[in-house]
PDB file of C-alpha atoms in Angstrom:
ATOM      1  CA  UNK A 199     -13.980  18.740  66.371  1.00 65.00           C
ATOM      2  CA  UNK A 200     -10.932  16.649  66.536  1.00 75.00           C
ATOM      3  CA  UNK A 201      -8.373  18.307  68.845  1.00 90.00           C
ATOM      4  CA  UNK A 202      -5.570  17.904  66.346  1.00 95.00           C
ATOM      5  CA  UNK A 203      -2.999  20.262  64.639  1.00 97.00           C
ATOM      6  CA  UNK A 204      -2.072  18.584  61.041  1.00 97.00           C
ATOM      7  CA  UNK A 205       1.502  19.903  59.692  1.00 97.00           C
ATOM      8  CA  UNK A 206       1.836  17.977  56.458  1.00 95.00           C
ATOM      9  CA  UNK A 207       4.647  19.535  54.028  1.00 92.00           C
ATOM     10  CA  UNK A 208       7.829  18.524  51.920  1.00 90.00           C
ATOM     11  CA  UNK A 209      10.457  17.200  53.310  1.00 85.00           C
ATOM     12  CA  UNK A 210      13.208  19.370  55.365  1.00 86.00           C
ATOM     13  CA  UNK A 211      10.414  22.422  54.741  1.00 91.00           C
ATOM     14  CA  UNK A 212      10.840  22.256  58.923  1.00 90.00           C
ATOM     15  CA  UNK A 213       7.310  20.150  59.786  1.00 91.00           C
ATOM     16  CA  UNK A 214       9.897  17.670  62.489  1.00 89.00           C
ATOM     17  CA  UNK A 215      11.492  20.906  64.360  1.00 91.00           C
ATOM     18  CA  UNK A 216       7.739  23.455  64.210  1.00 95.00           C
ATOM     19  CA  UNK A 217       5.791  20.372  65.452  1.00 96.00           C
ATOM     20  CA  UNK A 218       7.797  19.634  68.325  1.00 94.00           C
ATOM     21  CA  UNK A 219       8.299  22.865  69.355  1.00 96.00           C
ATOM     22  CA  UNK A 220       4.603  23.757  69.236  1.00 97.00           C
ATOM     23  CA  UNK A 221       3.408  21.037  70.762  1.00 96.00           C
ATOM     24  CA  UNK A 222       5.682  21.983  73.942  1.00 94.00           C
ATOM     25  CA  UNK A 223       4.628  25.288  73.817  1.00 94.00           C
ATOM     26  CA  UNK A 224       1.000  24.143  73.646  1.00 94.00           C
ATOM     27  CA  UNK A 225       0.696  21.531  75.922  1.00 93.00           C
ATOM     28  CA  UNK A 226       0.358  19.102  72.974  1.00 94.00           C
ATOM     29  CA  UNK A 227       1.931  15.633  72.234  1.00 95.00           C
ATOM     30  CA  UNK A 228       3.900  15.529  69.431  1.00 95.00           C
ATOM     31  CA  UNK A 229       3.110  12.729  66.500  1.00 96.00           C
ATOM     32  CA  UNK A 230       5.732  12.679  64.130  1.00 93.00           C
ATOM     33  CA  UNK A 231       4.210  10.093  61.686  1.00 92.00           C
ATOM     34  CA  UNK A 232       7.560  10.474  59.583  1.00 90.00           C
ATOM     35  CA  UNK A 233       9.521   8.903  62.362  1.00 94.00           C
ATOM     36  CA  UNK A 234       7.309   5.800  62.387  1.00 96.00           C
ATOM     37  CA  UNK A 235       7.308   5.257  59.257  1.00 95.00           C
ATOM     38  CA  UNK A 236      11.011   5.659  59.573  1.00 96.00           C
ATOM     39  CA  UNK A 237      11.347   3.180  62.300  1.00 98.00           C
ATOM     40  CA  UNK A 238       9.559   0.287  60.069  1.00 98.00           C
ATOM     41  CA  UNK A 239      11.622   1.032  57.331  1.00 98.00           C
ATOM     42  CA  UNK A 240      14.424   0.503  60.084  1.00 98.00           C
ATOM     43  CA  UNK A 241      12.822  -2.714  61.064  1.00 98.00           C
ATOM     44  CA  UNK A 242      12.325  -4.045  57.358  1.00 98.00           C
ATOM     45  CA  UNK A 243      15.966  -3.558  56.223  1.00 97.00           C
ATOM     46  CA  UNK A 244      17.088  -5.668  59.585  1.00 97.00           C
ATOM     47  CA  UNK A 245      14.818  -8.020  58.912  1.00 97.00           C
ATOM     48  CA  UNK A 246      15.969  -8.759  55.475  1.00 98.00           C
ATOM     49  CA  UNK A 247      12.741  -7.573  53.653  1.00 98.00           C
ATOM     50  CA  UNK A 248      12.412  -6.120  50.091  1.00 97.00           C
ATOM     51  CA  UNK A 249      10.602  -2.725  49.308  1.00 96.00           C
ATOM     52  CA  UNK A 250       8.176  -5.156  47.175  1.00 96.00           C
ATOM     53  CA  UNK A 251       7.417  -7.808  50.058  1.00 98.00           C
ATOM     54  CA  UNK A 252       3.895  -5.891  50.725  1.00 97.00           C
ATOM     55  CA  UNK A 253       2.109  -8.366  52.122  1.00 97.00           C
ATOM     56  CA  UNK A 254       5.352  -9.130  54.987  1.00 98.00           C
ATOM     57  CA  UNK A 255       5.891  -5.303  54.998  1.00 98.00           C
ATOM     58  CA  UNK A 256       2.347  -5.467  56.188  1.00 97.00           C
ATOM     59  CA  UNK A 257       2.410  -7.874  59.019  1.00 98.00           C
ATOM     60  CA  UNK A 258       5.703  -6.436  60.235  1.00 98.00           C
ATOM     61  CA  UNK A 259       3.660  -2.839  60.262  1.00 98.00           C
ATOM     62  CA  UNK A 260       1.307  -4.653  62.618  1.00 97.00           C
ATOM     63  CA  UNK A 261       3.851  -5.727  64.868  1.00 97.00           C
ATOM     64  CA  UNK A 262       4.868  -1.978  65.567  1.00 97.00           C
ATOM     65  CA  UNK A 263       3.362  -0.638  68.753  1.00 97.00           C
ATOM     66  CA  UNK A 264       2.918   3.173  68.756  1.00 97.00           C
ATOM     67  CA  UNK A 265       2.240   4.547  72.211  1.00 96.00           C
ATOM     68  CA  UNK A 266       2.987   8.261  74.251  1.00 94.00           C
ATOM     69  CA  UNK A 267       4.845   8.027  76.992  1.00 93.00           C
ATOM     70  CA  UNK A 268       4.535   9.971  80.210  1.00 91.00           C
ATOM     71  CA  UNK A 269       6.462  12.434  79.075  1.00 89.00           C
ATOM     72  CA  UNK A 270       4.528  12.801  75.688  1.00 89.00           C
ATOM     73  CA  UNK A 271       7.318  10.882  73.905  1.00 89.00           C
ATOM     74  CA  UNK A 272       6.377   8.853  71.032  1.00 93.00           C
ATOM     75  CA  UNK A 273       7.525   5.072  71.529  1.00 96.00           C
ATOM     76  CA  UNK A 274       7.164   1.731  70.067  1.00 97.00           C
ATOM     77  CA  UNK A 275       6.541  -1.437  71.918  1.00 97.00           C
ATOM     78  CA  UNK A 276       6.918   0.550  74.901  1.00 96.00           C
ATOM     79  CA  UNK A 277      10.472   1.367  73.939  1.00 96.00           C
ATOM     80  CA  UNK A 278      12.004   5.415  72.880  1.00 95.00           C
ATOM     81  CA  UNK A 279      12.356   5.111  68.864  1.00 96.00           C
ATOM     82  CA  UNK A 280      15.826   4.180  67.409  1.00 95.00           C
ATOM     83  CA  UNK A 281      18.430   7.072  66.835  1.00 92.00           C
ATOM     84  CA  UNK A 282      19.050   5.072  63.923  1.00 94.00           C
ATOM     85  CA  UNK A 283      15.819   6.187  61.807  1.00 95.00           C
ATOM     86  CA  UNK A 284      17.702   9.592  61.113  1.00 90.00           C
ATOM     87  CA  UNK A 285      20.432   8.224  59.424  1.00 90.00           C
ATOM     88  CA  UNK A 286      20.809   9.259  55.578  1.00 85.00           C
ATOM     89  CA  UNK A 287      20.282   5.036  54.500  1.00 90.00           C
ATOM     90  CA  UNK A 288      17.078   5.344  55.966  1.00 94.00           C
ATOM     91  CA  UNK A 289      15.827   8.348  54.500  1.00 89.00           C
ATOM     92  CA  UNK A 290      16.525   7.489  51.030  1.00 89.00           C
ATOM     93  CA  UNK A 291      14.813   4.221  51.780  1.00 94.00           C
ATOM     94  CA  UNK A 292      11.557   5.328  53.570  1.00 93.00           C
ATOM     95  CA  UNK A 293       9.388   6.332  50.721  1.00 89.00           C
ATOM     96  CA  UNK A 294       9.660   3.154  48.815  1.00 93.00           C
ATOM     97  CA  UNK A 295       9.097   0.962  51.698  1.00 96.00           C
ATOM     98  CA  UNK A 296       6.307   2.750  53.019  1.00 91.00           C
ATOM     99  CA  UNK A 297       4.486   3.355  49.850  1.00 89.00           C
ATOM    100  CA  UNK A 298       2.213  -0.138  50.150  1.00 93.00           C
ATOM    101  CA  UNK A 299      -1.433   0.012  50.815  1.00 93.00           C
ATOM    102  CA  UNK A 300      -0.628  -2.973  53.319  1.00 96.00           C
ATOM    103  CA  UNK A 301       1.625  -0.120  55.464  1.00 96.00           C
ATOM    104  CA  UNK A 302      -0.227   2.773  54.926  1.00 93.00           C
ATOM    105  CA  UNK A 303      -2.996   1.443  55.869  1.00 95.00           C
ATOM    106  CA  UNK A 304      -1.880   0.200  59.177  1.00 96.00           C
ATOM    107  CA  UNK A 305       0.311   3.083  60.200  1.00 96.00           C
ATOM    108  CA  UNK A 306      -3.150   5.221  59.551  1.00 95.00           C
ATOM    109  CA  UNK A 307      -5.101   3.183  61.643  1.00 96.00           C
ATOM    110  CA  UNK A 308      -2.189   3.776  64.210  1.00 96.00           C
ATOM    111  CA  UNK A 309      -1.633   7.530  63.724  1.00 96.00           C
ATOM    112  CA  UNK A 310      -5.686   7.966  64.174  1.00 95.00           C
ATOM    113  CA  UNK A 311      -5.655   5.768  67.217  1.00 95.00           C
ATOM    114  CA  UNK A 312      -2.696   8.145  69.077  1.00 95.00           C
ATOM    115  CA  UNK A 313      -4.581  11.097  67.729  1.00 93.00           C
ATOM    116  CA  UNK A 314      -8.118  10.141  69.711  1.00 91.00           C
ATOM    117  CA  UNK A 315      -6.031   9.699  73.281  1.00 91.00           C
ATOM    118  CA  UNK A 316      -4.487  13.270  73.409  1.00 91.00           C
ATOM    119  CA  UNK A 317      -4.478  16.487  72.282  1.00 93.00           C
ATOM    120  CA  UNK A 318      -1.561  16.414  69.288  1.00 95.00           C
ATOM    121  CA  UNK A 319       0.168  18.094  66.858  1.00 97.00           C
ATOM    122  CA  UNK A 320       0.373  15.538  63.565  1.00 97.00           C
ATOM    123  CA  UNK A 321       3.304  16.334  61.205  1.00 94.00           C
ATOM    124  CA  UNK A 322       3.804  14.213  57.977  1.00 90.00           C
ATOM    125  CA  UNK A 323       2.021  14.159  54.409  1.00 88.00           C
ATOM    126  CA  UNK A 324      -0.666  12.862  54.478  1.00 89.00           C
ATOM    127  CA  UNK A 325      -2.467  13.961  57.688  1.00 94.00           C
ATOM    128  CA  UNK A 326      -5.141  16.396  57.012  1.00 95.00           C
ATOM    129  CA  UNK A 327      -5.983  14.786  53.247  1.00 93.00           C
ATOM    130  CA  UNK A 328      -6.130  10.667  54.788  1.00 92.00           C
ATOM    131  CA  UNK A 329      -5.390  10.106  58.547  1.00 94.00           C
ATOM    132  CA  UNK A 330      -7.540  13.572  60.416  1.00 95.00           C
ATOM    133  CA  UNK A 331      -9.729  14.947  57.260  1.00 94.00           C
ATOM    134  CA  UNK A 332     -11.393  16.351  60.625  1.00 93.00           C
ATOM    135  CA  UNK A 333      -8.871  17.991  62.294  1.00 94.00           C
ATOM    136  CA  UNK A 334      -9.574  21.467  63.834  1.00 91.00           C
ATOM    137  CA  UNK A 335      -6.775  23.277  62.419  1.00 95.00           C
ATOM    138  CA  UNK A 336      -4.473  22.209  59.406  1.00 97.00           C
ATOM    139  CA  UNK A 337      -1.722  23.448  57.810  1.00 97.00           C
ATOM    140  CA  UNK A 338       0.905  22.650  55.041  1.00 96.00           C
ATOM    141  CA  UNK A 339       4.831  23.681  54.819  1.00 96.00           C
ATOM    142  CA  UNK A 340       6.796  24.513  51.689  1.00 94.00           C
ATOM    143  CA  UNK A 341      10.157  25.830  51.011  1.00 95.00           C
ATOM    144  CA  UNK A 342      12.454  26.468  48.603  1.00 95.00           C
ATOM    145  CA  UNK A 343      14.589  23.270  47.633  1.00 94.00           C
ATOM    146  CA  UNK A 344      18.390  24.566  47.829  1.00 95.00           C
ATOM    147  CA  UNK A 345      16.751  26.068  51.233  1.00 95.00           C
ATOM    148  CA  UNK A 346      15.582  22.542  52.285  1.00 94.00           C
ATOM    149  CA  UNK A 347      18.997  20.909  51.292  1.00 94.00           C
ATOM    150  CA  UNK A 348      20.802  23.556  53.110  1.00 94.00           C
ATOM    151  CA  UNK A 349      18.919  22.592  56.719  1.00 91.00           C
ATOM    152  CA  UNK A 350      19.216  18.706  56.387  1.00 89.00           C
ATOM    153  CA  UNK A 351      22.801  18.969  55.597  1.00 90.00           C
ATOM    154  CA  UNK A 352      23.167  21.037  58.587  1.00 89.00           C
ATOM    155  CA  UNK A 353      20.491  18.348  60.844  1.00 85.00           C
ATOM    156  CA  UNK A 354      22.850  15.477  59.919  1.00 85.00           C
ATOM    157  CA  UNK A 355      26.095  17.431  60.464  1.00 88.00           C
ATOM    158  CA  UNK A 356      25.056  18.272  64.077  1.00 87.00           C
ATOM    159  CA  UNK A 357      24.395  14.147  64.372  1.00 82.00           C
ATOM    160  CA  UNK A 358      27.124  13.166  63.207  1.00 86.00           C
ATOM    161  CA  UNK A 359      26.598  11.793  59.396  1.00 84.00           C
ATOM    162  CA  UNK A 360      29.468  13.317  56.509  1.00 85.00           C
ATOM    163  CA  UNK A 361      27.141  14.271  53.968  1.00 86.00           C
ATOM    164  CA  UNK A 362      27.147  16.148  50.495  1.00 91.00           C
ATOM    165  CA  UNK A 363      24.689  18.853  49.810  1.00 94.00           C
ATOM    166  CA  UNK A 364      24.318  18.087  46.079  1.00 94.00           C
ATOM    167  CA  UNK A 365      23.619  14.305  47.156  1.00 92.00           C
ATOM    168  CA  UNK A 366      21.006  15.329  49.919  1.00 91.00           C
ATOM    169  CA  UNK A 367      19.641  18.091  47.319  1.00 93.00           C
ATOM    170  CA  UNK A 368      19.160  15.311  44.865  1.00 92.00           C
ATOM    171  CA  UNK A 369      17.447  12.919  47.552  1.00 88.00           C
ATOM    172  CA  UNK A 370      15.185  15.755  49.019  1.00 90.00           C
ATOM    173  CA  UNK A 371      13.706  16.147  45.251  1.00 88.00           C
ATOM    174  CA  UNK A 372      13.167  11.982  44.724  1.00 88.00           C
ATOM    175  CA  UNK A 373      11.653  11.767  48.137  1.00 84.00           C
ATOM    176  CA  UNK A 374       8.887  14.647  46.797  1.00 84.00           C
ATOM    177  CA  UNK A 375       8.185  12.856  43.221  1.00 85.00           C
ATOM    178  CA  UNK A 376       7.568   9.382  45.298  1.00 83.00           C
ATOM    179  CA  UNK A 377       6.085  11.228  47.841  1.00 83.00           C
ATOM    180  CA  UNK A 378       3.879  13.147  45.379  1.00 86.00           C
ATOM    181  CA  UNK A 379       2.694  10.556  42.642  1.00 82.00           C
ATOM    182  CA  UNK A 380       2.684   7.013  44.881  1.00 80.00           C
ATOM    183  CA  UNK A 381      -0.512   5.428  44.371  1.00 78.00           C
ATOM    184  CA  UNK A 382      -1.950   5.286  48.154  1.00 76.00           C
ATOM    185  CA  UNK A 383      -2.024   8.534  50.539  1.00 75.00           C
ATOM    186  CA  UNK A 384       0.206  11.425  48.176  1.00 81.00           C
ATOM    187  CA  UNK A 385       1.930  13.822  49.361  1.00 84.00           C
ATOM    188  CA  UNK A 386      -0.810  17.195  48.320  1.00 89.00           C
ATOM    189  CA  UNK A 387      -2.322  19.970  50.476  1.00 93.00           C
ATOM    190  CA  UNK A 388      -5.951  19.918  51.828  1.00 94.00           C
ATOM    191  CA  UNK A 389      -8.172  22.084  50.398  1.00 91.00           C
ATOM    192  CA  UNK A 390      -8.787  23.805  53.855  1.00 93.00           C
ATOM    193  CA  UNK A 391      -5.320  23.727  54.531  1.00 96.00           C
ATOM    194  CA  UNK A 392      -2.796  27.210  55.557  1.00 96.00           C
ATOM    195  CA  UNK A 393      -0.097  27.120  53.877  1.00 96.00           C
ATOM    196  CA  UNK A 394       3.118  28.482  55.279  1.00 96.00           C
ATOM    197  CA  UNK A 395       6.405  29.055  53.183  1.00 96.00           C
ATOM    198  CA  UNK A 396       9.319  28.475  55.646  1.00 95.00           C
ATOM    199  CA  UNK A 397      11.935  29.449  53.151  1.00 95.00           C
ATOM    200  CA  UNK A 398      12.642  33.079  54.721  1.00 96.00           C
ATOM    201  CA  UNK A 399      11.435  32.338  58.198  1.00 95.00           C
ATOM    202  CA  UNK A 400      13.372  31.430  61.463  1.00 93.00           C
ATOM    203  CA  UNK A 401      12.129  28.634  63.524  1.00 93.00           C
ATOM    204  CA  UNK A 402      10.811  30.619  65.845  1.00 95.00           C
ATOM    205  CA  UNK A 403       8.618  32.345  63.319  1.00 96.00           C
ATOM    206  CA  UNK A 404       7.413  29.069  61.920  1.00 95.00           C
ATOM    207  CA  UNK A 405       6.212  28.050  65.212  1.00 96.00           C
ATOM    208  CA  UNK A 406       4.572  31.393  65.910  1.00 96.00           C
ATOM    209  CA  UNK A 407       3.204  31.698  63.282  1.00 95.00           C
ATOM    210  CA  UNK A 408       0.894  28.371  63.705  1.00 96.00           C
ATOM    211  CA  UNK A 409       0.484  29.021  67.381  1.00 96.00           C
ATOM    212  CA  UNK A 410      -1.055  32.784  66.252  1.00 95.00           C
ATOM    213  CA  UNK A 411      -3.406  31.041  63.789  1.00 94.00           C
ATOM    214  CA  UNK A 412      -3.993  28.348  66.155  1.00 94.00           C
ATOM    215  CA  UNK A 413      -4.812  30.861  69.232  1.00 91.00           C
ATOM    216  CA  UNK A 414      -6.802  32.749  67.260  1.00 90.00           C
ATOM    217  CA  UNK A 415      -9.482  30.313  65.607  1.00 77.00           C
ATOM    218  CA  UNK A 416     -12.773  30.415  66.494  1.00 68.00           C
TER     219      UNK A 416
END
């Protein structure tokens, strides 16, 4: 079986942080699909494109390089990701400019291609239901929605972005009904799937929570 730890969940329910962190504490890499798709939403506003381009959004996917580094990084074309892709423009952009077949399709073939070379933990929303149906162990986040807003004011605060939390409350709930009913790849839970509701748990109970589980299987 497929060496791979699927975290697929809402946004801001804490997949990013839990991933990371268990994938240092296991040994893993970590494969935040979210911040590639982020990065070619990045590259498709500098390059001028429209969220209905498919076909260029397409080609410009298959430009995109997605490698580990050394040091279990995720890169593309052999360069660390943009500290740009965090920024509140891009998240209220990403799920309309990664919703094409033409994208999707290509970033799958990607994720699946990084998920054969090493041991990983996938976090996005669409990993255990499209991209590793045969992962070994799966899980999906939820949390409450003012609980959601609350953390990804506090994310962007620490980088630096003024935000409101009625404005990132009202994004958070967009991003799920895009997320949820787009045509190719939604945003659901597999069937076989754990799920975990972060709303009352620390990060350090999130992540030991799926390193228990994960210890423990058979």
């Amino acid at each position: 079986m497929l060496q791979v730890i699927t975290i697929d969940g809402v946004s801001g329910s804490g997949k990013s942080s839990t991933a990371k962190l268990l994938a240092k504490q296991l040994g893993f890499c970590h494969l935040d699909t979210g911040a590639m798709y982020r990065t070619h939403t990045l590259m498709a506003i500098r390059s001028g494109l429209k969220p209905d381009q498919y076909d260029e959004l397409g080609r410009l996917a298959e430009k995109l390089d997605f490698s580990f580094s050394d040091a279990k990084e995720l890169m593309v074309n052999g360069k660390p990701l943009p500290s740009e892709i965090r920024s509140p423009e891009i998240s209220s952009h990403v799920s309309e400019y990664c919703k094409p077949h033409e994208v999707r399709k290509v970033m799958a073939l990607q994720q699946r291609k990084l998920g054969l070379s090493k041991p990983c933990v996938a976090e996005g929303r669409d990993m255990a239901t499209v991209v590793f149906p045969d992962a070994r162990w799966k899980f999906y986040m939820t949390a409450r929605p003012e609980v959601r807003a609350q953390r990804r004011v506090k994310e962007l605060e620490l980088a630096g972005h003024s935000v409101k939390y009625e404005e990132i409350l009202r994004n958070l709930g967009e991003r799920d009904d895009k997320d949820s009913n787009r045509e190719h790849a939604p945003l659901k839970k597999a069937e076989n799937a754990v799920e975990i509701d972060t709303s009352d748990l620390t990060m350090d109970q999130q992540v030991s929570t799926i390193a228990n589980l994960v210890r423990s299987a058979p």
